[in-house]
Amino acid sequence: MTSTGDAVRLDDIIERVQRYEPNADVGVIAQAYLFGAAAHAGQRRKSGEDYYIHPIAVAGILAELRMDVDTIAVGLLHDTMEDCLSGRDEIAAEFGEDVAEMVDGVTKIGKLEFRTKHEAQAENFRKLVLAMAKDVRVILVKLADRLHNMRTMEHMKADRQRGISQETLDIYAPIANRLGLSKLKMELEDLCLRYLRPDVYGKLSDKLALSAEERKAFVDGMSTTIQQQLAERGLAANVKGRPKHLTSVWRKMRSSGIEFEQIHDLHALRILVDDIGQCYTALGLVHALYRHVPGRLKDYIANPKSNGYQSLHSVILCDDGRQVEVQIRTHHMHQVAEYGIAAHWRYKEGHLDLSREDVNKIARLRSLFEAAQEVEDPEEFLETIKVDLFNEEVFAFTPTGDVRFFPTGATVLDFAYAIHTAVGNTCTGALVNGRMVPIRTELRSGDRIEIIRNKDQKPNRDWLDIAKTGRALSKIRRALREGERSEGKRLGRDLLAGELQKRSRKLERLEKAGEIDAAARHFGHKDAELLYLAIAQGNTSVRKVLAHLLPADEVEEPTTSGIAGLLNRFRRRSQSPVLISGESDVLVNYAKCCSPLPGEPVRGYITQGRGITVHHASCKQLLALDPERRIRVDWSAESAGRHTGELRILTSNQAGMLAEVGGICKTLDINVSRMEARTLEEGNAEFTLAVNVSDVTELTRLMRALEKVDGIYRVDRVRAG
């Protein structure tokens, strides 16, 4: 990629395009250049430079990515609608519908205003993915735009630099990785490190610079030696050194708990050959010439990554003990690794010669698109989709041999939802390599999976802790919402029917007469069912509905009020662990602020839209809420449900401590749903543990067992309230 300070000219862009597409219609680029220059005339960047330097630089990055002329034109025009008020129709008339659609897509992503910064990031990301669903080239323009902005942030305030860098690290770098744009992704990550951890960036840069000449001499010498040795054995190969980027070095230091001087594989080589057979031949020859590190061989040719990346990876040992990472791939595989999805594209006179459906198939981001279209809440979308972007992958096979990719940690349940929503909703387990396993079983690469179904099975809230992919989580949430809405409608109807019956009125008669539908419209609901749902959720008062339906003197007839009235009249069997006013199974959820567990004193709070939220009785957030909406809550003695408790453990940073904690949980038969660790100063570490327990007694027993471990200083319950 072009360095930060290199100015890009129109001639440079056209020359690059003609190198990879000699017959390109470069007139489109020249026309867009003139249009954009006129539109941005007189505008300046924060640095004082002519604003149009930025669109030209974006177009230059797109040319480096071997993009088609239309996408490069969009790079030159991407700010004209927003900053220069050029109309969509005007751009369409000049450059065609495809270019106008892409410019419009890039423009719309950043236009909304939001209540909070987090909400803005979530909605922008959702809009980004929706725009990608129409034409994946939109995200390529946004990535180039973000890369140049990251390269030129030195004139911004520090807090703005950190905010943009964090968003880039959270969203843009993972998307670049998914599209196979390895060079762009690495540069984005290094620039993020520069602003998020300037101390780390500075130290690593200095240390790498000090050893740069020595490393280059070593790698160049080794490249020449290996190339000659392969040639002597009849294999023509191109062997070159490959630079390590700062972020990968930093991650290696953190994950291994080592200092820069202890990293032994700072040296890296890349071997390019003509075909797949030569890749394996080269690997065999290299391993015959040098010892290799066991367990460090990865075959991404036989099992490509979902972004299309293919290569053989190995780590060899030199005579002086230094480790060298070796990547072996064909020239075409290298093109894919460098240019991502654009390496697959065909051009006709420089214009993309693929259907949009073909482009999306190449992008392999269908699950993101589907999730974006199905999830209305942007923050929920961001939460469910991040796991698909960030995690490394495993692959598994269907009974017919089709391969499916999943993030590490994905389960049988995720596999079921990847096949079809109906398969996921009715999944009870699976045959994995012929062995029966439960739905929470984690997938391993190479597994052959056959889903077992039961038509009476339905999703439940525990599944949200089992599923790991965005697709599965969004489908489960939708099923739960539909189930809760159905139950809410029934509860609301029962409540209204009960109050009417006390006044010697029949709800069925009012329904047949159309009076309930009329009342629903009066209160702003489409039909009676939505009115019933609003009653159950507390959004519409039963008393107000009665006042609309009945004469005033009948409305005031004494009655058991509110939730208690409903519960006293309508008893139902339930597995809910909560008793509300002595009866179970109302619309219930558990407050995340205090995470109450069975055995602890609790209180309920009637929330609008979510039924009853159960808090710990001493929860600060509960005590700050309207006391009139608090109700009595008791735990059911018959409950066998599981609840999540979270612990924070302060410990010495010694080898095996994490395994010790996991072993205690296993001994006590307590499932760990999440475990995180971070290194602290002075040789300490902090573990955060989310465990599934039946009640507070079980959690307390675990805490006491952990406190007895030598090296653990403190165990605390994590609870915000």
Short mmCIF file of N, CA and C in Angstrom, two decimals, residues 48-191:
data_model
loop_
_atom_site.label_atom_id
_atom_site.label_comp_id
_atom_site.label_asym_id
_atom_site.label_seq_id
_atom_site.Cartn_x
_atom_site.Cartn_y
_atom_site.Cartn_z
N GLY A 48 -5.26 21.72 6.25
CA GLY A 48 -5.08 22.88 5.39
C GLY A 48 -4.87 22.52 3.94
N GLU A 49 -4.74 21.22 3.66
CA GLU A 49 -4.54 20.78 2.28
C GLU A 49 -5.83 20.90 1.48
N ASP A 50 -5.69 20.92 0.17
CA ASP A 50 -6.83 20.86 -0.73
C ASP A 50 -7.62 19.58 -0.44
N TYR A 51 -8.93 19.70 -0.23
CA TYR A 51 -9.73 18.54 0.17
C TYR A 51 -9.64 17.41 -0.84
N TYR A 52 -9.53 17.76 -2.12
CA TYR A 52 -9.63 16.73 -3.15
C TYR A 52 -8.45 15.75 -3.13
N ILE A 53 -7.42 16.08 -2.35
CA ILE A 53 -6.32 15.12 -2.16
C ILE A 53 -6.87 13.81 -1.59
N HIS A 54 -7.88 13.92 -0.73
CA HIS A 54 -8.43 12.72 -0.10
C HIS A 54 -9.14 11.80 -1.11
N PRO A 55 -10.12 12.27 -1.89
CA PRO A 55 -10.74 11.37 -2.87
C PRO A 55 -9.75 10.76 -3.86
N ILE A 56 -8.73 11.54 -4.26
CA ILE A 56 -7.72 10.99 -5.18
C ILE A 56 -6.96 9.86 -4.51
N ALA A 57 -6.61 10.06 -3.23
CA ALA A 57 -5.89 9.01 -2.49
C ALA A 57 -6.75 7.76 -2.35
N VAL A 58 -8.05 7.93 -2.09
CA VAL A 58 -8.97 6.79 -1.98
C VAL A 58 -9.01 6.04 -3.30
N ALA A 59 -9.11 6.76 -4.41
CA ALA A 59 -9.11 6.13 -5.73
C ALA A 59 -7.80 5.39 -5.97
N GLY A 60 -6.68 5.96 -5.50
CA GLY A 60 -5.40 5.30 -5.65
C GLY A 60 -5.34 3.98 -4.91
N ILE A 61 -5.88 3.94 -3.71
CA ILE A 61 -5.93 2.70 -2.93
C ILE A 61 -6.77 1.66 -3.66
N LEU A 62 -7.90 2.08 -4.21
CA LEU A 62 -8.77 1.15 -4.95
C LEU A 62 -8.07 0.61 -6.19
N ALA A 63 -7.25 1.46 -6.83
CA ALA A 63 -6.48 0.97 -7.98
C ALA A 63 -5.44 -0.05 -7.54
N GLU A 64 -4.83 0.16 -6.37
CA GLU A 64 -3.89 -0.82 -5.83
C GLU A 64 -4.58 -2.15 -5.56
N LEU A 65 -5.87 -2.09 -5.21
CA LEU A 65 -6.64 -3.31 -4.96
C LEU A 65 -7.18 -3.93 -6.23
N ARG A 66 -6.78 -3.37 -7.40
CA ARG A 66 -7.16 -3.90 -8.71
C ARG A 66 -8.67 -3.84 -8.94
N MET A 67 -9.27 -2.75 -8.52
CA MET A 67 -10.71 -2.59 -8.69
C MET A 67 -11.06 -2.16 -10.11
N ASP A 68 -12.34 -2.32 -10.46
CA ASP A 68 -12.83 -1.92 -11.78
C ASP A 68 -12.95 -0.39 -11.85
N VAL A 69 -13.09 0.14 -13.07
CA VAL A 69 -13.08 1.60 -13.25
C VAL A 69 -14.27 2.28 -12.57
N ASP A 70 -15.42 1.60 -12.49
CA ASP A 70 -16.58 2.20 -11.84
C ASP A 70 -16.33 2.41 -10.35
N THR A 71 -15.72 1.44 -9.70
CA THR A 71 -15.43 1.56 -8.26
C THR A 71 -14.40 2.65 -8.01
N ILE A 72 -13.39 2.74 -8.89
CA ILE A 72 -12.39 3.80 -8.74
C ILE A 72 -13.04 5.17 -8.93
N ALA A 73 -13.99 5.26 -9.87
CA ALA A 73 -14.74 6.50 -10.06
C ALA A 73 -15.52 6.86 -8.80
N VAL A 74 -16.11 5.87 -8.14
CA VAL A 74 -16.83 6.11 -6.89
C VAL A 74 -15.88 6.64 -5.82
N GLY A 75 -14.64 6.13 -5.80
CA GLY A 75 -13.64 6.66 -4.87
C GLY A 75 -13.41 8.14 -5.07
N LEU A 76 -13.41 8.58 -6.33
CA LEU A 76 -13.23 10.00 -6.63
C LEU A 76 -14.47 10.83 -6.32
N LEU A 77 -15.63 10.17 -6.31
CA LEU A 77 -16.90 10.89 -6.16
C LEU A 77 -17.57 10.67 -4.80
N HIS A 78 -16.98 9.87 -3.91
CA HIS A 78 -17.73 9.36 -2.77
C HIS A 78 -18.21 10.43 -1.79
N ASP A 79 -17.58 11.62 -1.79
CA ASP A 79 -18.02 12.68 -0.88
C ASP A 79 -18.83 13.77 -1.59
N THR A 80 -19.09 13.62 -2.89
CA THR A 80 -19.74 14.71 -3.62
C THR A 80 -21.20 14.91 -3.23
N MET A 81 -21.91 13.82 -2.92
CA MET A 81 -23.32 13.97 -2.52
C MET A 81 -23.44 14.64 -1.16
N GLU A 82 -22.59 14.25 -0.24
CA GLU A 82 -22.71 14.73 1.15
C GLU A 82 -22.08 16.11 1.32
N ASP A 83 -20.89 16.32 0.76
CA ASP A 83 -20.16 17.57 1.00
C ASP A 83 -20.41 18.64 -0.06
N CYS A 84 -20.82 18.22 -1.25
CA CYS A 84 -20.95 19.17 -2.35
C CYS A 84 -22.38 19.28 -2.88
N LEU A 85 -23.28 18.48 -2.29
CA LEU A 85 -24.71 18.53 -2.65
C LEU A 85 -24.96 18.17 -4.11
N SER A 86 -24.09 17.35 -4.69
CA SER A 86 -24.36 16.85 -6.03
C SER A 86 -25.48 15.83 -5.93
N GLY A 87 -26.45 15.91 -6.82
CA GLY A 87 -27.60 15.02 -6.73
C GLY A 87 -27.32 13.65 -7.31
N ARG A 88 -28.09 12.66 -6.81
CA ARG A 88 -27.95 11.30 -7.33
C ARG A 88 -28.25 11.24 -8.81
N ASP A 89 -29.30 11.95 -9.23
CA ASP A 89 -29.68 11.93 -10.64
C ASP A 89 -28.57 12.53 -11.51
N GLU A 90 -27.92 13.56 -10.99
CA GLU A 90 -26.84 14.19 -11.74
C GLU A 90 -25.68 13.21 -11.94
N ILE A 91 -25.34 12.48 -10.89
CA ILE A 91 -24.26 11.50 -11.00
C ILE A 91 -24.66 10.35 -11.91
N ALA A 92 -25.93 9.91 -11.82
CA ALA A 92 -26.40 8.83 -12.68
C ALA A 92 -26.35 9.24 -14.15
N ALA A 93 -26.71 10.48 -14.43
CA ALA A 93 -26.68 10.97 -15.81
C ALA A 93 -25.27 11.00 -16.36
N GLU A 94 -24.30 11.33 -15.51
CA GLU A 94 -22.91 11.44 -15.94
C GLU A 94 -22.20 10.09 -16.02
N PHE A 95 -22.50 9.20 -15.04
CA PHE A 95 -21.67 8.00 -14.89
C PHE A 95 -22.45 6.68 -14.93
N GLY A 96 -23.77 6.76 -15.00
CA GLY A 96 -24.56 5.53 -15.04
C GLY A 96 -25.13 5.16 -13.67
N GLU A 97 -26.10 4.25 -13.70
CA GLU A 97 -26.85 3.88 -12.50
C GLU A 97 -25.98 3.15 -11.47
N ASP A 98 -25.07 2.27 -11.92
CA ASP A 98 -24.23 1.52 -10.97
C ASP A 98 -23.38 2.45 -10.12
N VAL A 99 -22.74 3.43 -10.75
CA VAL A 99 -21.88 4.37 -10.02
C VAL A 99 -22.72 5.21 -9.06
N ALA A 100 -23.88 5.71 -9.53
CA ALA A 100 -24.75 6.52 -8.68
C ALA A 100 -25.24 5.72 -7.47
N GLU A 101 -25.58 4.45 -7.70
CA GLU A 101 -26.05 3.59 -6.60
C GLU A 101 -24.96 3.39 -5.56
N MET A 102 -23.73 3.19 -6.01
CA MET A 102 -22.62 3.00 -5.06
C MET A 102 -22.31 4.28 -4.29
N VAL A 103 -22.27 5.42 -4.98
CA VAL A 103 -22.02 6.69 -4.29
C VAL A 103 -23.11 6.95 -3.27
N ASP A 104 -24.35 6.66 -3.63
CA ASP A 104 -25.48 6.84 -2.72
C ASP A 104 -25.33 5.92 -1.50
N GLY A 105 -24.91 4.67 -1.75
CA GLY A 105 -24.73 3.71 -0.65
C GLY A 105 -23.64 4.16 0.31
N VAL A 106 -22.52 4.66 -0.22
CA VAL A 106 -21.43 5.14 0.63
C VAL A 106 -21.89 6.36 1.42
N THR A 107 -22.66 7.25 0.78
CA THR A 107 -23.11 8.49 1.43
C THR A 107 -24.07 8.20 2.58
N LYS A 108 -25.02 7.30 2.36
CA LYS A 108 -26.08 7.06 3.35
C LYS A 108 -25.56 6.45 4.63
N ILE A 109 -24.44 5.76 4.57
CA ILE A 109 -23.94 5.04 5.74
C ILE A 109 -23.71 5.98 6.93
N GLY A 110 -23.23 7.19 6.68
CA GLY A 110 -22.88 8.07 7.80
C GLY A 110 -23.83 9.22 8.05
N LYS A 111 -25.08 9.14 7.56
CA LYS A 111 -25.94 10.32 7.61
C LYS A 111 -26.84 10.46 8.84
N LEU A 112 -27.12 9.37 9.55
CA LEU A 112 -28.08 9.47 10.64
C LEU A 112 -27.48 10.11 11.89
N GLU A 113 -28.36 10.69 12.72
CA GLU A 113 -27.94 11.21 14.01
C GLU A 113 -28.50 10.30 15.09
N PHE A 114 -27.75 10.13 16.20
CA PHE A 114 -28.13 9.15 17.21
C PHE A 114 -28.02 9.73 18.61
N ARG A 115 -28.68 9.02 19.52
CA ARG A 115 -28.68 9.48 20.90
C ARG A 115 -27.34 9.22 21.57
N THR A 116 -26.72 8.10 21.26
CA THR A 116 -25.46 7.74 21.90
C THR A 116 -24.42 7.35 20.86
N LYS A 117 -23.16 7.43 21.28
CA LYS A 117 -22.07 7.09 20.37
C LYS A 117 -22.13 5.61 20.00
N HIS A 118 -22.45 4.76 20.98
CA HIS A 118 -22.50 3.32 20.72
C HIS A 118 -23.63 3.01 19.75
N GLU A 119 -24.76 3.66 19.93
CA GLU A 119 -25.89 3.45 19.02
C GLU A 119 -25.52 3.87 17.61
N ALA A 120 -24.78 4.97 17.49
CA ALA A 120 -24.34 5.46 16.17
C ALA A 120 -23.46 4.42 15.50
N GLN A 121 -22.50 3.87 16.24
CA GLN A 121 -21.61 2.87 15.66
C GLN A 121 -22.40 1.64 15.23
N ALA A 122 -23.34 1.20 16.06
CA ALA A 122 -24.12 0.01 15.74
C ALA A 122 -24.96 0.23 14.49
N GLU A 123 -25.65 1.36 14.41
CA GLU A 123 -26.50 1.61 13.25
C GLU A 123 -25.67 1.83 11.99
N ASN A 124 -24.55 2.52 12.12
CA ASN A 124 -23.69 2.71 10.95
C ASN A 124 -23.20 1.37 10.41
N PHE A 125 -22.87 0.46 11.31
CA PHE A 125 -22.40 -0.85 10.89
C PHE A 125 -23.52 -1.62 10.20
N ARG A 126 -24.72 -1.53 10.75
CA ARG A 126 -25.86 -2.22 10.13
C ARG A 126 -26.11 -1.68 8.73
N LYS A 127 -26.06 -0.36 8.58
CA LYS A 127 -26.27 0.25 7.28
C LYS A 127 -25.15 -0.14 6.31
N LEU A 128 -23.95 -0.27 6.85
CA LEU A 128 -22.80 -0.67 6.04
C LEU A 128 -23.04 -2.06 5.45
N VAL A 129 -23.51 -2.98 6.28
CA VAL A 129 -23.73 -4.34 5.81
C VAL A 129 -24.90 -4.41 4.84
N LEU A 130 -25.95 -3.62 5.10
CA LEU A 130 -27.07 -3.58 4.17
C LEU A 130 -26.64 -3.03 2.81
N ALA A 131 -25.78 -2.02 2.83
CA ALA A 131 -25.27 -1.48 1.57
C ALA A 131 -24.43 -2.53 0.84
N MET A 132 -23.68 -3.32 1.60
CA MET A 132 -22.88 -4.39 1.01
C MET A 132 -23.75 -5.43 0.33
N ALA A 133 -24.94 -5.68 0.91
CA ALA A 133 -25.83 -6.68 0.35
C ALA A 133 -26.24 -6.30 -1.07
N LYS A 134 -26.35 -5.01 -1.35
CA LYS A 134 -26.70 -4.55 -2.70
C LYS A 134 -25.51 -4.64 -3.63
N ASP A 135 -24.35 -4.21 -3.17
CA ASP A 135 -23.15 -4.23 -4.01
C ASP A 135 -21.94 -4.20 -3.08
N VAL A 136 -21.20 -5.30 -3.03
CA VAL A 136 -20.10 -5.43 -2.08
C VAL A 136 -19.00 -4.39 -2.34
N ARG A 137 -18.99 -3.78 -3.53
CA ARG A 137 -17.97 -2.78 -3.83
C ARG A 137 -18.11 -1.54 -2.95
N VAL A 138 -19.31 -1.32 -2.40
CA VAL A 138 -19.52 -0.18 -1.50
C VAL A 138 -18.57 -0.27 -0.30
N ILE A 139 -18.44 -1.46 0.27
CA ILE A 139 -17.58 -1.60 1.45
C ILE A 139 -16.11 -1.43 1.07
N LEU A 140 -15.75 -1.80 -0.16
CA LEU A 140 -14.37 -1.62 -0.58
C LEU A 140 -14.02 -0.13 -0.65
N VAL A 141 -14.98 0.68 -1.12
CA VAL A 141 -14.75 2.14 -1.13
C VAL A 141 -14.64 2.66 0.30
N LYS A 142 -15.53 2.18 1.21
CA LYS A 142 -15.48 2.63 2.60
C LYS A 142 -14.17 2.21 3.27
N LEU A 143 -13.68 1.02 2.94
CA LEU A 143 -12.41 0.58 3.52
C LEU A 143 -11.25 1.46 3.04
N ALA A 144 -11.24 1.79 1.74
CA ALA A 144 -10.20 2.67 1.21
C ALA A 144 -10.30 4.06 1.83
N ASP A 145 -11.53 4.54 1.99
CA ASP A 145 -11.79 5.84 2.63
C ASP A 145 -11.26 5.84 4.06
N ARG A 146 -11.57 4.77 4.80
CA ARG A 146 -11.12 4.68 6.19
C ARG A 146 -9.60 4.57 6.27
N LEU A 147 -8.99 3.80 5.36
CA LEU A 147 -7.55 3.64 5.39
C LEU A 147 -6.85 4.99 5.20
N HIS A 148 -7.29 5.78 4.23
CA HIS A 148 -6.63 7.07 4.03
C HIS A 148 -6.88 8.01 5.20
N ASN A 149 -8.08 7.98 5.77
CA ASN A 149 -8.34 8.81 6.95
C ASN A 149 -7.45 8.40 8.12
N MET A 150 -7.24 7.10 8.29
CA MET A 150 -6.35 6.62 9.35
C MET A 150 -4.91 7.06 9.10
N ARG A 151 -4.50 7.09 7.85
CA ARG A 151 -3.13 7.51 7.51
C ARG A 151 -2.90 8.98 7.80
N THR A 152 -3.97 9.77 7.83
CA THR A 152 -3.81 11.24 7.91
C THR A 152 -4.54 11.82 9.12
N MET A 153 -4.48 11.15 10.27
CA MET A 153 -5.19 11.62 11.46
C MET A 153 -4.35 12.48 12.38
N GLU A 154 -3.13 12.80 11.99
CA GLU A 154 -2.24 13.51 12.92
C GLU A 154 -2.75 14.89 13.30
N HIS A 155 -3.66 15.48 12.51
CA HIS A 155 -4.15 16.82 12.81
C HIS A 155 -5.42 16.80 13.68
N MET A 156 -5.90 15.61 14.03
CA MET A 156 -7.09 15.51 14.86
C MET A 156 -6.73 15.51 16.34
N LYS A 157 -7.72 15.79 17.18
CA LYS A 157 -7.53 15.72 18.62
C LYS A 157 -7.36 14.26 19.05
N ALA A 158 -6.68 14.05 20.17
CA ALA A 158 -6.33 12.70 20.62
C ALA A 158 -7.57 11.83 20.86
N ASP A 159 -8.63 12.40 21.47
CA ASP A 159 -9.81 11.59 21.75
C ASP A 159 -10.51 11.18 20.46
N ARG A 160 -10.48 12.05 19.45
CA ARG A 160 -11.06 11.72 18.15
C ARG A 160 -10.24 10.64 17.46
N GLN A 161 -8.93 10.71 17.57
CA GLN A 161 -8.06 9.69 17.00
C GLN A 161 -8.35 8.32 17.62
N ARG A 162 -8.52 8.30 18.95
CA ARG A 162 -8.79 7.03 19.63
C ARG A 162 -10.15 6.48 19.25
N GLY A 163 -11.15 7.35 19.15
CA GLY A 163 -12.50 6.90 18.80
C GLY A 163 -12.56 6.28 17.42
N ILE A 164 -11.94 6.95 16.45
CA ILE A 164 -11.93 6.43 15.08
C ILE A 164 -11.12 5.14 15.01
N SER A 165 -10.02 5.08 15.73
CA SER A 165 -9.18 3.88 15.73
C SER A 165 -9.92 2.69 16.33
N GLN A 166 -10.66 2.91 17.43
CA GLN A 166 -11.38 1.80 18.05
C GLN A 166 -12.47 1.28 17.12
N GLU A 167 -13.18 2.19 16.47
CA GLU A 167 -14.21 1.76 15.51
C GLU A 167 -13.58 1.00 14.35
N THR A 168 -12.42 1.44 13.90
CA THR A 168 -11.72 0.75 12.81
C THR A 168 -11.33 -0.65 13.24
N LEU A 169 -10.83 -0.78 14.46
CA LEU A 169 -10.41 -2.08 14.96
C LEU A 169 -11.61 -3.00 15.17
N ASP A 170 -12.73 -2.43 15.62
CA ASP A 170 -13.93 -3.22 15.90
C ASP A 170 -14.64 -3.68 14.64
N ILE A 171 -14.63 -2.85 13.60
CA ILE A 171 -15.50 -3.10 12.45
C ILE A 171 -14.74 -3.25 11.14
N TYR A 172 -13.95 -2.24 10.78
CA TYR A 172 -13.39 -2.21 9.43
C TYR A 172 -12.28 -3.24 9.22
N ALA A 173 -11.38 -3.40 10.18
CA ALA A 173 -10.31 -4.39 10.02
C ALA A 173 -10.86 -5.81 9.91
N PRO A 174 -11.84 -6.22 10.74
CA PRO A 174 -12.41 -7.56 10.58
C PRO A 174 -13.11 -7.75 9.24
N ILE A 175 -13.78 -6.72 8.73
CA ILE A 175 -14.43 -6.86 7.42
C ILE A 175 -13.37 -7.01 6.33
N ALA A 176 -12.28 -6.23 6.42
CA ALA A 176 -11.20 -6.37 5.44
C ALA A 176 -10.66 -7.80 5.46
N ASN A 177 -10.55 -8.37 6.64
CA ASN A 177 -10.08 -9.74 6.77
C ASN A 177 -11.05 -10.71 6.10
N ARG A 178 -12.36 -10.50 6.31
CA ARG A 178 -13.36 -11.37 5.72
C ARG A 178 -13.37 -11.29 4.20
N LEU A 179 -13.00 -10.14 3.66
CA LEU A 179 -12.95 -9.97 2.21
C LEU A 179 -11.61 -10.41 1.63
N GLY A 180 -10.71 -10.88 2.49
CA GLY A 180 -9.42 -11.38 2.03
C GLY A 180 -8.39 -10.32 1.75
N LEU A 181 -8.62 -9.09 2.22
CA LEU A 181 -7.71 -7.98 1.95
C LEU A 181 -6.63 -7.92 3.04
N SER A 182 -5.68 -8.85 2.97
CA SER A 182 -4.75 -9.02 4.08
C SER A 182 -3.85 -7.81 4.29
N LYS A 183 -3.30 -7.22 3.21
CA LYS A 183 -2.41 -6.07 3.37
C LYS A 183 -3.16 -4.88 3.96
N LEU A 184 -4.36 -4.64 3.46
CA LEU A 184 -5.15 -3.52 3.97
C LEU A 184 -5.51 -3.74 5.44
N LYS A 185 -5.89 -4.95 5.77
CA LYS A 185 -6.25 -5.27 7.16
C LYS A 185 -5.07 -5.06 8.10
N MET A 186 -3.88 -5.50 7.69
CA MET A 186 -2.70 -5.35 8.55
C MET A 186 -2.33 -3.88 8.74
N GLU A 187 -2.43 -3.10 7.68
CA GLU A 187 -2.10 -1.68 7.82
C GLU A 187 -3.10 -0.98 8.72
N LEU A 188 -4.39 -1.31 8.58
CA LEU A 188 -5.40 -0.72 9.46
C LEU A 188 -5.10 -1.05 10.92
N GLU A 189 -4.75 -2.30 11.20
CA GLU A 189 -4.48 -2.71 12.58
C GLU A 189 -3.26 -1.99 13.14
N ASP A 190 -2.23 -1.85 12.33
CA ASP A 190 -1.02 -1.15 12.81
C ASP A 190 -1.31 0.32 13.09
N LEU A 191 -2.11 0.96 12.24
CA LEU A 191 -2.46 2.36 12.46
C LEU A 191 -3.33 2.50 13.72
#
